[in-house]
XYZ file of C-alpha atoms in Angstrom:
787
model
C 24.039 127.820 151.811
C 25.300 124.695 150.062
C 25.348 124.641 146.249
C 25.515 120.844 146.171
C 23.340 119.253 143.544
C 20.687 117.026 145.130
C 21.228 113.300 144.657
C 19.331 111.964 141.640
C 16.527 109.444 141.914
C 18.056 106.145 140.767
C 15.892 103.684 138.871
C 16.555 100.583 136.797
C 15.417 100.494 133.178
C 13.269 97.488 133.942
C 11.488 99.307 136.785
C 11.027 102.391 134.619
C 9.325 100.546 131.773
C 7.225 98.537 134.230
C 5.937 101.895 135.479
C 5.579 103.846 132.224
C 5.062 101.286 129.453
C 2.990 98.486 130.932
C -0.470 98.382 129.376
C -3.354 95.988 128.876
C -4.748 93.111 130.918
C -3.597 91.443 134.079
C -3.084 87.845 132.949
C -2.256 85.111 135.437
C -3.231 82.164 133.304
C -0.705 79.412 133.753
C 2.065 80.226 131.303
C 5.120 78.067 131.858
C 8.202 80.254 132.043
C 11.766 78.986 132.241
C 13.273 78.888 135.705
C 15.926 81.445 136.629
C 18.599 78.779 136.164
C 17.237 77.830 132.728
C 17.125 81.488 131.736
C 20.760 82.057 132.736
C 21.856 78.913 130.904
C 19.855 79.951 127.825
C 21.510 83.384 127.740
C 24.915 81.710 127.989
C 24.174 79.407 125.042
C 23.060 82.306 122.856
C 26.222 84.214 123.777
C 28.374 81.252 122.740
C 26.795 81.320 119.278
C 27.746 84.946 118.690
C 30.986 86.092 117.088
C 34.233 86.689 119.010
C 33.712 90.443 119.127
C 30.278 90.196 120.753
C 30.386 91.757 124.255
C 28.224 90.228 126.990
C 26.293 92.147 129.653
C 26.940 95.772 128.754
C 26.428 98.081 131.757
C 24.633 101.294 130.809
C 23.842 104.514 132.698
C 22.207 107.779 131.706
C 21.267 110.944 133.577
C 18.053 112.704 132.616
C 17.385 115.674 134.858
C 16.980 114.391 138.389
C 16.762 110.795 137.194
C 19.675 108.375 137.007
C 18.905 105.389 134.786
C 20.806 102.124 135.160
C 20.614 98.952 133.140
C 22.471 95.996 131.658
C 21.929 94.996 128.035
C 22.581 91.359 127.190
C 25.017 91.947 124.345
C 26.747 94.432 122.026
C 28.216 93.724 118.597
C 30.515 96.667 117.747
C 31.145 95.407 114.220
C 27.426 95.524 113.427
C 26.665 98.478 115.726
C 23.956 96.279 117.248
C 22.613 96.061 120.796
C 20.845 92.821 121.680
C 18.360 91.786 124.342
C 17.593 88.073 124.900
C 14.334 86.663 126.282
C 13.745 82.976 127.037
C 10.369 81.270 126.811
C 8.584 77.936 126.406
C 5.924 76.940 123.894
C 4.800 78.901 120.871
C 6.171 82.370 120.298
C 2.841 83.722 119.113
C 1.352 82.949 122.532
C 3.544 85.563 124.208
C 1.086 88.415 124.923
C 1.513 91.523 122.816
C 1.955 93.775 125.865
C 4.863 91.583 127.012
C 6.558 92.108 123.664
C 5.874 95.841 123.822
C 7.516 95.959 127.239
C 10.589 94.131 125.935
C 10.914 96.583 123.021
C 10.527 99.574 125.348
C 13.333 98.219 127.523
C 15.585 97.656 124.483
C 14.870 101.108 123.052
C 15.909 102.719 126.329
C 19.100 100.668 126.301
C 19.676 101.886 122.732
C 19.208 105.520 123.724
C 21.656 105.116 126.603
C 24.232 103.446 124.341
C 23.936 106.222 121.777
C 24.524 108.840 124.454
C 27.547 107.017 125.822
C 29.145 106.319 122.420
C 28.010 109.452 120.586
C 26.238 107.348 117.955
C 23.873 108.790 115.352
C 22.177 105.459 114.626
C 21.997 102.057 116.261
C 20.625 98.643 115.374
C 18.502 96.837 117.962
C 17.866 93.095 118.061
C 15.271 91.376 120.267
C 15.982 87.629 120.396
C 13.605 85.001 121.777
C 15.054 81.610 122.709
C 12.695 78.642 123.006
C 14.250 76.751 125.916
C 12.597 73.472 124.972
C 13.529 73.455 121.271
C 16.729 75.512 121.428
C 15.311 77.669 118.647
C 16.181 81.349 118.271
C 13.855 83.906 116.709
C 15.217 87.430 116.271
C 13.560 90.723 115.405
C 15.718 93.606 114.170
C 15.149 97.324 113.918
C 17.333 100.345 113.179
C 16.733 103.668 114.918
C 18.127 107.174 114.816
C 19.688 108.278 118.068
C 17.421 111.354 118.137
C 14.324 109.155 117.931
C 15.501 106.933 120.790
C 16.560 109.919 122.861
C 13.108 111.436 122.536
C 11.671 108.104 123.686
C 13.957 108.156 126.742
C 13.097 111.777 127.558
C 9.371 111.072 127.289
C 9.436 108.036 129.588
C 11.863 109.633 132.021
C 9.619 112.705 132.284
C 6.614 110.503 133.049
C 8.523 108.713 135.756
C 10.133 111.915 137.074
C 6.762 113.450 137.832
C 6.088 110.505 140.092
C 9.640 110.423 141.477
C 9.520 114.103 142.473
C 6.209 113.490 144.212
C 7.796 110.569 146.074
C 10.865 112.598 147.004
C 8.619 115.337 148.406
C 6.644 112.735 150.355
C 9.905 111.280 151.722
C 11.067 114.705 152.934
C 7.719 115.388 154.623
C 7.700 111.899 156.121
C 11.188 112.241 157.546
C 10.431 115.671 158.985
C 7.223 114.382 160.535
C 8.913 111.336 162.040
C 11.785 113.447 163.408
C 9.242 115.479 165.394
C 7.145 112.430 166.336
C 6.455 112.435 170.082
C 5.965 109.311 172.129
C 2.162 108.858 172.258
C 1.882 108.404 176.033
C 2.988 110.560 178.994
C 5.433 107.864 180.092
C 6.876 104.583 178.910
C 5.523 101.418 180.497
C 7.900 99.524 182.735
C 10.381 97.768 180.460
C 9.081 99.519 177.326
C 11.810 102.186 177.308
C 14.498 99.522 177.558
C 13.005 97.726 174.564
C 12.670 100.953 172.560
C 16.247 101.999 173.263
C 17.600 98.605 172.216
C 15.542 98.708 168.996
C 16.790 102.203 168.182
C 20.424 101.238 168.733
C 20.159 98.290 166.370
C 18.423 100.512 163.783
C 21.165 103.121 164.125
C 24.053 100.665 163.930
C 22.483 97.906 161.800
C 22.108 94.317 162.871
C 19.644 92.084 164.663
C 17.918 92.176 168.046
C 16.151 89.258 169.745
C 13.912 90.689 172.447
C 11.955 88.616 174.925
C 9.464 90.980 176.474
C 6.334 90.127 178.454
C 2.802 90.739 177.311
C 1.391 94.063 178.418
C 4.408 96.361 178.154
C 3.484 97.628 174.673
C 5.932 95.765 172.422
C 4.294 97.010 169.221
C 4.617 100.704 170.082
C 7.955 100.052 171.777
C 9.467 98.770 168.535
C 7.619 100.830 165.907
C 8.371 104.190 167.548
C 12.196 103.907 167.536
C 12.307 102.506 164.010
C 10.202 105.349 162.645
C 12.540 107.788 164.374
C 15.430 106.018 162.627
C 13.621 106.483 159.289
C 13.688 110.228 159.923
C 17.480 110.131 160.180
C 17.773 108.384 156.838
C 18.975 105.159 158.422
C 15.990 103.121 157.181
C 14.005 103.413 153.953
C 11.035 101.245 154.914
C 9.697 99.222 157.837
C 8.146 95.793 157.297
C 6.035 94.598 160.226
C 5.716 90.829 159.815
C 3.190 88.733 161.687
C 2.117 85.095 161.913
C -1.590 85.715 162.415
C -4.325 88.222 161.568
C -4.590 89.765 165.093
C -0.919 90.727 164.864
C -1.595 92.756 161.722
C -4.341 94.695 163.448
C -2.109 95.437 166.442
C 0.471 96.962 164.114
C -2.134 99.039 162.267
C -3.566 100.254 165.582
C -0.039 101.008 166.819
C 0.750 103.286 163.874
C -2.627 104.974 164.268
C -1.854 105.632 167.947
C 1.528 107.135 167.078
C -0.188 109.581 164.712
C -3.296 110.187 166.824
C -2.330 113.696 167.931
C -1.393 115.008 164.499
C -2.908 115.556 161.068
C -1.919 113.449 158.036
C -0.151 116.522 156.655
C 1.955 116.801 159.819
C 2.830 113.108 159.962
C 2.607 111.741 156.418
C 3.230 108.030 156.655
C 1.941 105.452 154.188
C 0.938 102.240 155.871
C -0.124 99.278 153.726
C -1.791 96.082 154.902
C -1.063 93.046 152.737
C -3.566 90.194 152.883
C -3.823 86.816 151.196
C -5.275 86.678 147.686
C -8.289 84.636 148.769
C -9.209 87.328 151.314
C -8.782 90.211 148.885
C -10.436 88.656 145.815
C -13.918 89.979 145.042
C -14.557 87.581 142.135
C -13.497 84.178 143.447
C -15.533 82.445 140.738
C -13.430 84.016 137.970
C -9.897 83.385 136.727
C -7.186 86.048 136.914
C -7.150 87.202 133.308
C -9.014 89.720 131.181
C -11.166 87.194 129.352
C -12.681 86.062 132.647
C -12.478 88.825 135.253
C -13.511 92.414 134.482
C -11.085 93.680 137.131
C -8.184 92.080 135.231
C -9.335 93.446 131.853
C -7.382 96.646 131.197
C -5.853 96.468 134.673
C -2.586 98.192 133.691
C -4.437 100.914 131.786
C -6.358 101.908 134.932
C -3.585 101.203 137.437
C -1.907 104.666 137.282
C -5.052 106.483 138.404
C -5.761 103.933 141.138
C -2.164 104.095 142.370
C -2.233 107.904 142.438
C -5.447 107.990 144.476
C -4.175 105.365 146.915
C -0.872 107.077 147.713
C -2.697 110.396 148.197
C -5.056 108.869 150.785
C -4.847 110.389 154.238
C -5.777 107.122 155.934
C -3.844 103.866 156.290
C -4.110 101.599 153.255
C -5.859 98.783 155.050
C -7.574 95.953 153.231
C -10.854 97.887 153.301
C -9.324 101.129 151.972
C -7.456 99.382 149.155
C -10.657 97.546 148.232
C -12.537 100.860 148.080
C -9.923 102.496 145.843
C -9.770 99.408 143.637
C -13.553 99.384 143.236
C -13.561 103.059 142.247
C -11.139 102.328 139.406
C -12.364 98.816 138.520
C -9.019 97.110 139.234
C -8.119 94.015 141.214
C -7.592 94.956 144.894
C -5.059 92.203 145.529
C -2.735 93.220 142.711
C -3.245 96.900 143.465
C -1.901 96.185 146.975
C 1.088 94.359 145.445
C 1.884 97.494 143.432
C 1.445 99.764 146.461
C 4.083 97.774 148.365
C 6.654 99.642 146.221
C 5.480 103.029 147.497
C 4.628 102.435 151.182
C 6.672 103.423 154.234
C 5.339 100.736 156.566
C 4.069 97.427 155.209
C 2.193 95.055 157.512
C 1.850 91.469 156.353
C 2.472 87.806 156.936
C 5.942 86.317 157.483
C 5.958 84.771 154.022
C 6.186 88.173 152.331
C 9.828 88.307 153.456
C 10.938 84.786 154.375
C 9.370 82.580 151.674
C 11.482 81.480 148.718
C 9.543 83.775 146.333
C 8.764 86.546 148.826
C 7.434 89.827 147.387
C 9.008 92.235 149.879
C 12.400 90.557 149.769
C 12.398 90.668 145.961
C 11.461 94.379 145.914
C 14.166 95.161 148.457
C 16.844 93.362 146.455
C 15.743 94.919 143.158
C 15.664 98.471 144.540
C 18.573 98.235 146.984
C 16.418 99.404 149.891
C 17.679 99.525 153.452
C 14.759 97.993 155.328
C 13.943 97.199 158.920
C 12.040 94.061 159.862
C 9.820 93.865 162.912
C 9.065 90.171 163.425
C 6.083 89.926 165.760
C 5.608 86.818 167.950
C 8.907 85.593 166.544
C 8.685 82.196 168.275
C 6.192 81.292 165.513
C 8.842 81.795 162.849
C 10.335 78.377 163.635
C 7.302 76.326 162.570
C 6.389 78.702 159.769
C 9.940 78.573 158.441
C 9.907 74.792 158.505
C 6.678 74.785 156.500
C 8.024 77.242 153.904
C 11.021 75.031 153.193
C 9.328 71.635 153.186
C 7.717 69.861 150.233
C 5.705 66.706 149.619
C 4.874 64.346 146.791
C 1.818 62.164 147.151
C 1.070 58.967 145.257
C -2.660 59.764 145.154
C -1.954 63.086 143.392
C 0.283 61.232 140.955
C -2.533 58.754 140.288
C -5.009 61.593 139.752
C -2.661 63.216 137.231
C -2.145 59.940 135.358
C -5.911 59.505 135.073
C -6.356 62.755 133.101
C -3.011 63.039 131.313
C -2.997 63.464 127.525
C -0.952 61.004 125.468
C 2.250 63.102 125.228
C 2.573 63.117 129.032
C 1.790 59.487 129.774
C 5.303 58.128 129.281
C 6.768 60.766 131.602
C 4.179 59.992 134.263
C 4.809 56.277 133.863
C 8.552 56.876 134.271
C 7.896 58.788 137.467
C 5.570 56.025 138.691
C 8.332 53.441 138.112
C 10.790 55.495 140.139
C 8.167 55.929 142.847
C 7.497 52.181 143.018
C 11.225 51.454 143.180
C 11.590 53.925 146.030
C 8.713 52.353 147.962
C 10.042 48.828 147.363
C 13.539 49.784 148.536
C 12.109 51.390 151.655
C 10.006 48.283 152.340
C 13.098 46.104 152.007
C 14.733 48.188 154.728
C 11.713 48.112 157.023
C 8.171 46.781 156.994
C 7.042 49.784 159.044
C 4.768 52.425 157.565
C 7.462 55.064 158.064
C 10.951 55.022 156.543
C 13.773 57.558 156.348
C 15.843 57.974 153.184
C 19.390 59.257 153.129
C 18.920 61.679 150.231
C 16.568 62.370 147.322
C 17.306 59.645 144.714
C 18.930 61.160 141.624
C 16.784 59.005 139.347
C 13.583 60.306 140.963
C 14.723 63.924 140.676
C 15.621 63.325 137.038
C 12.165 61.852 136.368
C 10.568 64.854 138.069
C 12.630 67.224 135.946
C 11.580 65.537 132.701
C 7.949 65.558 133.807
C 8.102 69.267 134.685
C 9.535 70.040 131.246
C 6.914 67.900 129.527
C 3.972 69.434 131.405
C 5.236 72.988 130.884
C 5.739 72.336 127.176
C 2.241 70.864 126.954
C 0.814 73.839 128.841
C 2.634 76.250 126.562
C 0.931 74.688 123.560
C -2.548 74.684 125.090
C -2.680 76.284 128.567
C -6.473 76.177 128.663
C -6.367 72.366 128.502
C -4.089 71.867 131.499
C -6.173 69.813 133.940
C -6.120 70.886 137.630
C -4.683 67.506 138.688
C -1.726 67.998 136.340
C -1.217 71.569 137.480
C -1.246 70.457 141.140
C 1.339 67.775 140.432
C 3.443 70.252 138.484
C 3.551 72.726 141.381
C 4.424 69.901 143.802
C 7.208 68.690 141.520
C 8.696 72.155 141.021
C 8.770 72.820 144.779
C 10.191 69.390 145.558
C 12.939 69.670 142.930
C 13.928 73.136 144.132
C 14.268 72.009 147.744
C 15.979 68.758 146.753
C 18.810 70.862 145.306
C 19.464 72.346 148.751
C 18.894 69.126 150.724
C 21.290 68.809 153.618
C 21.590 68.100 157.341
C 18.928 70.715 158.047
C 16.186 68.442 156.622
C 15.020 64.838 156.519
C 13.498 62.862 153.689
C 10.882 60.368 154.765
C 8.329 58.069 153.197
C 5.006 57.357 154.881
C 2.631 54.614 153.767
C -0.997 55.053 154.654
C -4.459 53.921 153.737
C -5.535 50.517 152.500
C -3.389 48.246 150.370
C -4.175 48.003 146.665
C -2.979 44.583 145.604
C 0.463 44.738 147.213
C 2.153 46.748 149.924
C 4.116 48.689 147.321
C 0.857 50.001 145.918
C -0.481 51.371 149.165
C -0.880 55.160 149.056
C 2.306 56.854 150.175
C 3.751 60.302 150.728
C 7.333 61.402 150.222
C 8.176 64.408 152.366
C 11.247 66.588 152.225
C 10.838 67.902 155.754
C 12.797 70.885 156.963
C 13.770 70.679 160.643
C 16.308 73.488 161.037
C 15.192 76.486 158.931
C 18.262 78.538 159.903
C 20.072 78.054 156.548
C 17.062 79.591 154.780
C 15.904 82.198 157.296
C 19.396 83.402 158.236
C 20.203 84.949 154.832
C 16.832 86.708 154.793
C 17.490 88.221 158.224
C 20.952 89.286 157.077
C 19.473 90.906 153.933
C 17.653 93.444 156.089
C 19.636 96.370 157.420
C 17.808 95.984 160.725
C 15.848 93.075 162.168
C 14.021 93.096 165.495
C 12.511 89.763 166.558
C 10.272 90.054 169.594
C 8.022 87.784 171.593
C 7.006 86.975 175.137
C 8.653 83.558 174.649
C 12.099 83.596 173.061
C 13.815 81.423 175.637
C 16.138 79.682 175.773
C 17.996 82.145 173.564
C 20.398 79.512 172.210
C 17.484 77.424 170.952
C 16.129 80.259 168.818
C 19.598 81.339 167.686
C 20.231 77.814 166.421
C 16.823 77.353 164.824
C 16.315 80.773 163.211
C 19.887 81.429 162.072
C 20.141 84.967 163.437
C 23.323 86.740 162.292
C 26.517 86.759 164.337
C 26.540 89.664 166.741
C 22.790 89.517 167.338
C 21.875 91.250 170.580
C 19.664 89.312 173.005
C 17.443 91.287 175.377
C 15.260 89.902 178.173
C 12.883 92.558 179.491
C 11.659 91.847 183.048
C 7.931 91.594 183.552
C 6.141 94.642 184.971
C 3.620 92.371 186.663
C 3.584 91.472 190.328
C 3.195 87.915 191.552
C 0.153 89.071 193.530
C -1.662 89.676 190.227
C -1.603 86.012 189.207
C -2.276 83.157 191.615
C -0.376 80.203 190.144
C -1.003 76.710 191.470
C 0.357 73.367 190.374
C -1.554 70.121 190.826
C 1.134 67.783 192.112
C -0.655 64.436 192.102
C -2.073 64.285 188.548
C -0.353 63.161 185.374
C -1.617 64.110 181.924
C 0.824 61.804 180.120
C -0.809 59.832 177.332
C -0.845 56.573 179.298
C -2.389 58.309 182.335
C -4.889 60.399 180.419
C -7.985 58.249 180.950
C -7.505 58.309 184.716
C -7.081 62.099 184.673
C -10.326 63.016 182.904
C -12.620 63.027 185.918
C -10.266 64.817 188.363
C -9.399 67.454 185.746
C -13.092 68.143 185.142
C -13.609 68.408 188.904
C -10.666 70.818 189.234
C -12.128 73.082 186.558
C -15.544 73.054 188.233
C -13.991 73.747 191.647
C -11.952 76.676 190.352
C -14.979 78.119 188.596
C -17.182 77.868 191.697
C -14.523 79.411 193.924
C -14.252 82.461 191.655
C -17.022 82.572 189.010
C -15.980 84.245 185.778
C -14.541 83.498 182.344
C -11.815 80.838 182.034
C -9.833 79.125 179.325
C -8.932 75.434 179.707
C -6.098 74.157 177.497
C -5.477 70.552 176.446
C -2.951 68.691 174.336
C -5.424 67.424 171.731
C -9.020 67.689 170.574
C -9.703 64.146 171.792
C -8.554 64.949 175.324
C -10.447 68.258 175.227
C -13.706 66.580 174.218
C -13.380 63.878 176.896
C -12.886 66.416 179.705
C -15.616 68.715 178.353
C -18.060 65.801 178.250
C -17.119 64.809 181.805
C -17.589 68.390 183.018
C -21.025 68.532 181.390
C -21.975 65.212 182.982
C -20.706 65.865 186.511
C -21.149 69.645 186.670
C -23.923 70.644 184.270
C -24.269 74.045 185.944
C -20.861 75.214 184.628
C -21.324 76.970 181.248
C -18.850 75.832 178.604
C -17.988 76.141 174.933
C -15.272 74.466 172.886
C -12.845 75.016 170.058
C -13.485 72.641 167.166
C -11.295 71.406 164.346
C -11.025 73.642 161.294
C -12.764 76.705 162.733
C -13.039 79.525 160.201
C -12.632 83.190 161.071
C -16.324 83.638 161.865
C -16.278 80.605 164.175
C -13.196 81.929 165.973
C -14.830 85.317 166.420
C -17.952 83.666 167.856
C -15.814 81.647 170.275
C -14.067 84.779 171.554
C -17.325 86.745 171.777
C -18.426 84.405 174.582
C -15.739 86.022 176.764
C -17.844 89.071 177.569
C -16.972 91.552 180.280
C -18.406 90.183 183.529
C -19.384 86.902 181.877
C -19.121 83.379 183.272
C -18.077 80.105 181.673
C -15.199 77.933 180.514
C -13.835 77.929 176.967
C -12.052 74.688 176.030
C -9.113 75.079 173.619
C -6.122 73.166 172.283
C -2.752 74.369 173.509
C -0.766 75.951 170.690
C -3.900 76.561 168.618
C -5.754 79.691 167.593
C -6.629 80.691 171.165
C -3.310 79.876 172.825
C -1.711 83.169 171.777
C -2.376 86.394 169.936
C -5.746 87.065 171.575
C -6.428 89.899 174.009
C -9.091 89.411 176.703
C -8.383 92.110 179.292
C -10.181 92.795 182.561
C -12.933 90.386 183.476
C -13.215 89.027 179.952
C -10.767 86.380 181.216
C -9.888 85.807 184.862
C -8.151 82.450 184.768
C -6.741 79.521 182.831
C -6.268 75.784 183.353
C -3.398 74.098 181.517
C -3.700 70.307 181.523
C -0.597 69.474 179.494
C 3.094 70.290 179.136
C 2.379 70.922 175.489
C 5.048 68.558 174.240
C 4.666 67.238 170.693
C 3.497 63.660 170.359
C 6.161 60.976 170.362
C 5.877 59.442 166.891
C 8.267 58.312 164.143
C 8.494 61.756 162.533
C 9.255 63.590 165.762
C 11.708 60.908 166.809
C 13.582 61.331 163.532
C 13.611 65.083 164.097
C 15.039 64.436 167.558
C 17.843 62.314 166.080
C 18.707 64.986 163.524
C 18.772 67.713 166.176
C 20.783 65.516 168.505
C 23.387 65.054 165.772
C 23.638 68.789 165.094
C 23.320 70.071 168.647
C 24.877 67.406 170.847
C 22.829 66.646 173.907
C 19.929 68.923 172.918
C 17.849 66.698 170.659
C 15.083 65.982 173.185
C 14.954 69.563 174.454
C 14.832 71.053 170.951
C 12.173 68.617 169.710
C 9.869 68.238 172.688
C 10.741 70.170 175.813
C 11.281 73.780 174.700
C 8.455 73.922 172.106
C 5.995 72.507 174.655
C 6.772 74.944 177.459
C 6.745 77.868 175.060
C 3.092 77.044 174.337
C 2.325 76.835 178.064
C 3.788 80.284 178.762
C 1.975 81.784 175.769
C -1.351 80.351 176.903
C -0.842 81.534 180.468
C -0.092 84.998 179.127
C -3.727 85.365 178.067
C -4.758 85.937 181.714
C -2.755 89.013 182.746
C -2.808 91.622 179.987
C -2.292 94.819 181.972
C -1.169 96.235 185.275
C -4.735 96.272 186.643
C -5.576 92.650 185.761
C -5.939 89.928 188.394
C -6.417 86.232 187.772
C -5.439 82.632 188.394
C -3.531 79.898 186.597
C -3.751 76.185 187.387
C -0.979 73.954 186.002
C -2.263 70.384 185.954
C 0.591 67.875 185.804
C 3.158 66.622 188.296
C 5.978 67.520 185.888
C 5.345 71.233 186.406
C 7.108 70.683 189.727
C 10.361 69.560 188.106
C 13.214 72.028 188.449
C 14.043 71.804 184.736
C 10.474 72.878 183.973
C 10.310 75.602 186.605
C 13.521 77.152 185.253
C 11.768 77.900 181.957
C 8.641 79.439 183.472
C 8.442 83.204 184.093
C 10.471 84.085 187.204
C 7.762 86.394 188.566
C 5.338 83.483 189.024
C 5.140 82.220 192.604
C 3.905 78.659 192.200
C 2.131 76.830 195.008
C 1.740 73.082 194.908
C -1.684 71.577 195.606
C -3.324 68.168 195.561
C -6.463 67.319 193.605
C -9.390 66.210 195.735
C -12.815 64.814 194.849
C -15.439 67.189 193.464
C -12.828 69.705 192.468
C -11.785 70.931 195.907
C -8.195 72.090 196.010
C -6.068 71.085 198.989
C -3.400 73.643 199.828
C -2.340 71.845 203.000
C 0.874 70.574 201.421
C 1.785 73.690 199.478
C 5.374 73.847 198.402
C 7.532 76.880 198.974
C 7.195 79.524 196.271
C 9.355 78.674 193.260
């Protein structure tokens, strides 16, 4: 038997005090804190003011039983036997909450105890220094402590944390043993599923990234979760983050984990699964602000958090939104922030893309702080392109600037006026270049960025003095300015900067409302480092072709493995026809409305059942739906509308009942074009009356030029062609969901016959060409050979 001492549980001092010393209210009132860059610069300035013997950034370690503590104190003065910690802030020092100060002192006292142990000191002086970033004013608080007193403090807090750490270590051992013995939940793998699972396991074992295109119906969720959980058992992965673009994807992941554990007890397969949801969905007091003076669930939050956390991690069931809400209610704490805390202690976290890929992502920050080796499962990864673009884009709007000026207090007016002058100059310069309502700028003007920076400082200083008097319009402008400035610093060939004028003129063209947009086009420089930060990343979707397009756009690491899993479906399951003599191009759209309505009616009458009909826009959808109602009133129909909420979407889908009949009209690429599951007779066919290509407009044309410059010869394909056909294939995938399904697909546009289009459609489709005829009859007399 080995006599090796088990590896200690390593924890940072900051994490330890966050766990053991945090008390009081949850307080999310707007309190302007210095940026990371300002904080670093502030620390450097304080260091320069110290004497020549002052030592910066002292690395400290201490072992206490099974716990290894690590930290880095800001400074050490050996001549004065003094350890110093520096905190930066804005506003008035007395407005820093007492529990924040207590946390800072707890951190410094632990550093002091560690220094005494390392140096064999009997006493030590501690200094906590606050630097007001705006006024460059230092305020220091000093204390002297015996080493024995500080050591007792360390022992007490370490013991509190160790109790939890030992519990977590025991859970980890049980989890790994349970996952090692985890059987595949079905008698056999689906066709193609084993190939996907093996590829996912190899990348988890070796590290790296996998891009897997795999058709709907083979069980991608189980096929990727199963091998990664097996890799957890071997110690190759600490945690799995299942990232989705939409709510249905979260539920698929939760159901997948439940299926993997269906034949075992929680004791046999202990696995903590946490569902993260948006704050507005989790909040139970939306009429109250997030601080103890307003919301009872924020009052004393950190005092009640330990008991709530302990109950949650002991739960035998997955920590879904409903379960977290129940635990939170039992302990009178905020469910949203309880879930944020539980992300530290969960084995599988299911949440939106932004929890990893956004600039201030929670899961990425926790991983970096704790040095976790994590695996990402990126569901429906084709959506990451548009979501990534949105995360790394920012706008400034003249109407929001005007609203802020209208309510600004006197100290802010000159800064807002300075920004308005820069804005007017920008608009005038753009108008000199072109009278059009859309103009492209070469780079963010330095003078505008400088004006934004001064305004941000002024608003944050004002808010620090009186946060309760910060008007919403000023806070909105502040957030816009902070985001815009941050992205302006990284502006490059991956983005464009454009100015759009809109609305009615107010005196002169330069005073028309306008929007300045820093628009990301290629998110690879931002997403790539996040993918590389994960030990393992598996991106999967039914539409990740062409591979080069997604490699270029998403920035997957070098050496990424690409896998294309063949479809298990037979061409006999899906009758695919292409209408060869109709065009749905914008200029031909009016002439197509009646024949498209007739085609839908004819298909419905030939095989009554539930259908989806997809269109390029709501306007086109409404015109065809109205024509169908006029010419074929016997065909039941219902339509997607703009801005449908979750209840409206659920009602729309509920119309697709087993054995039902009717046509649901939807916009291609919208809520019903992917991520919905309507098996069996809930859906037996689809009509697609568009190639799905984005509208040709000034913005998209500028995107095309940028992409053409970066990827020679691919600008049109990357802007219009590939994104459009990806939506078509996703929509068509709603029809055949399993090996027993049968259905039909009608592609309505002559361009579906082009070879360049056919090459990007699933190879198992056998497409027959038809001609549209009056009253919806379909003429197969000139059918083309199967493609």
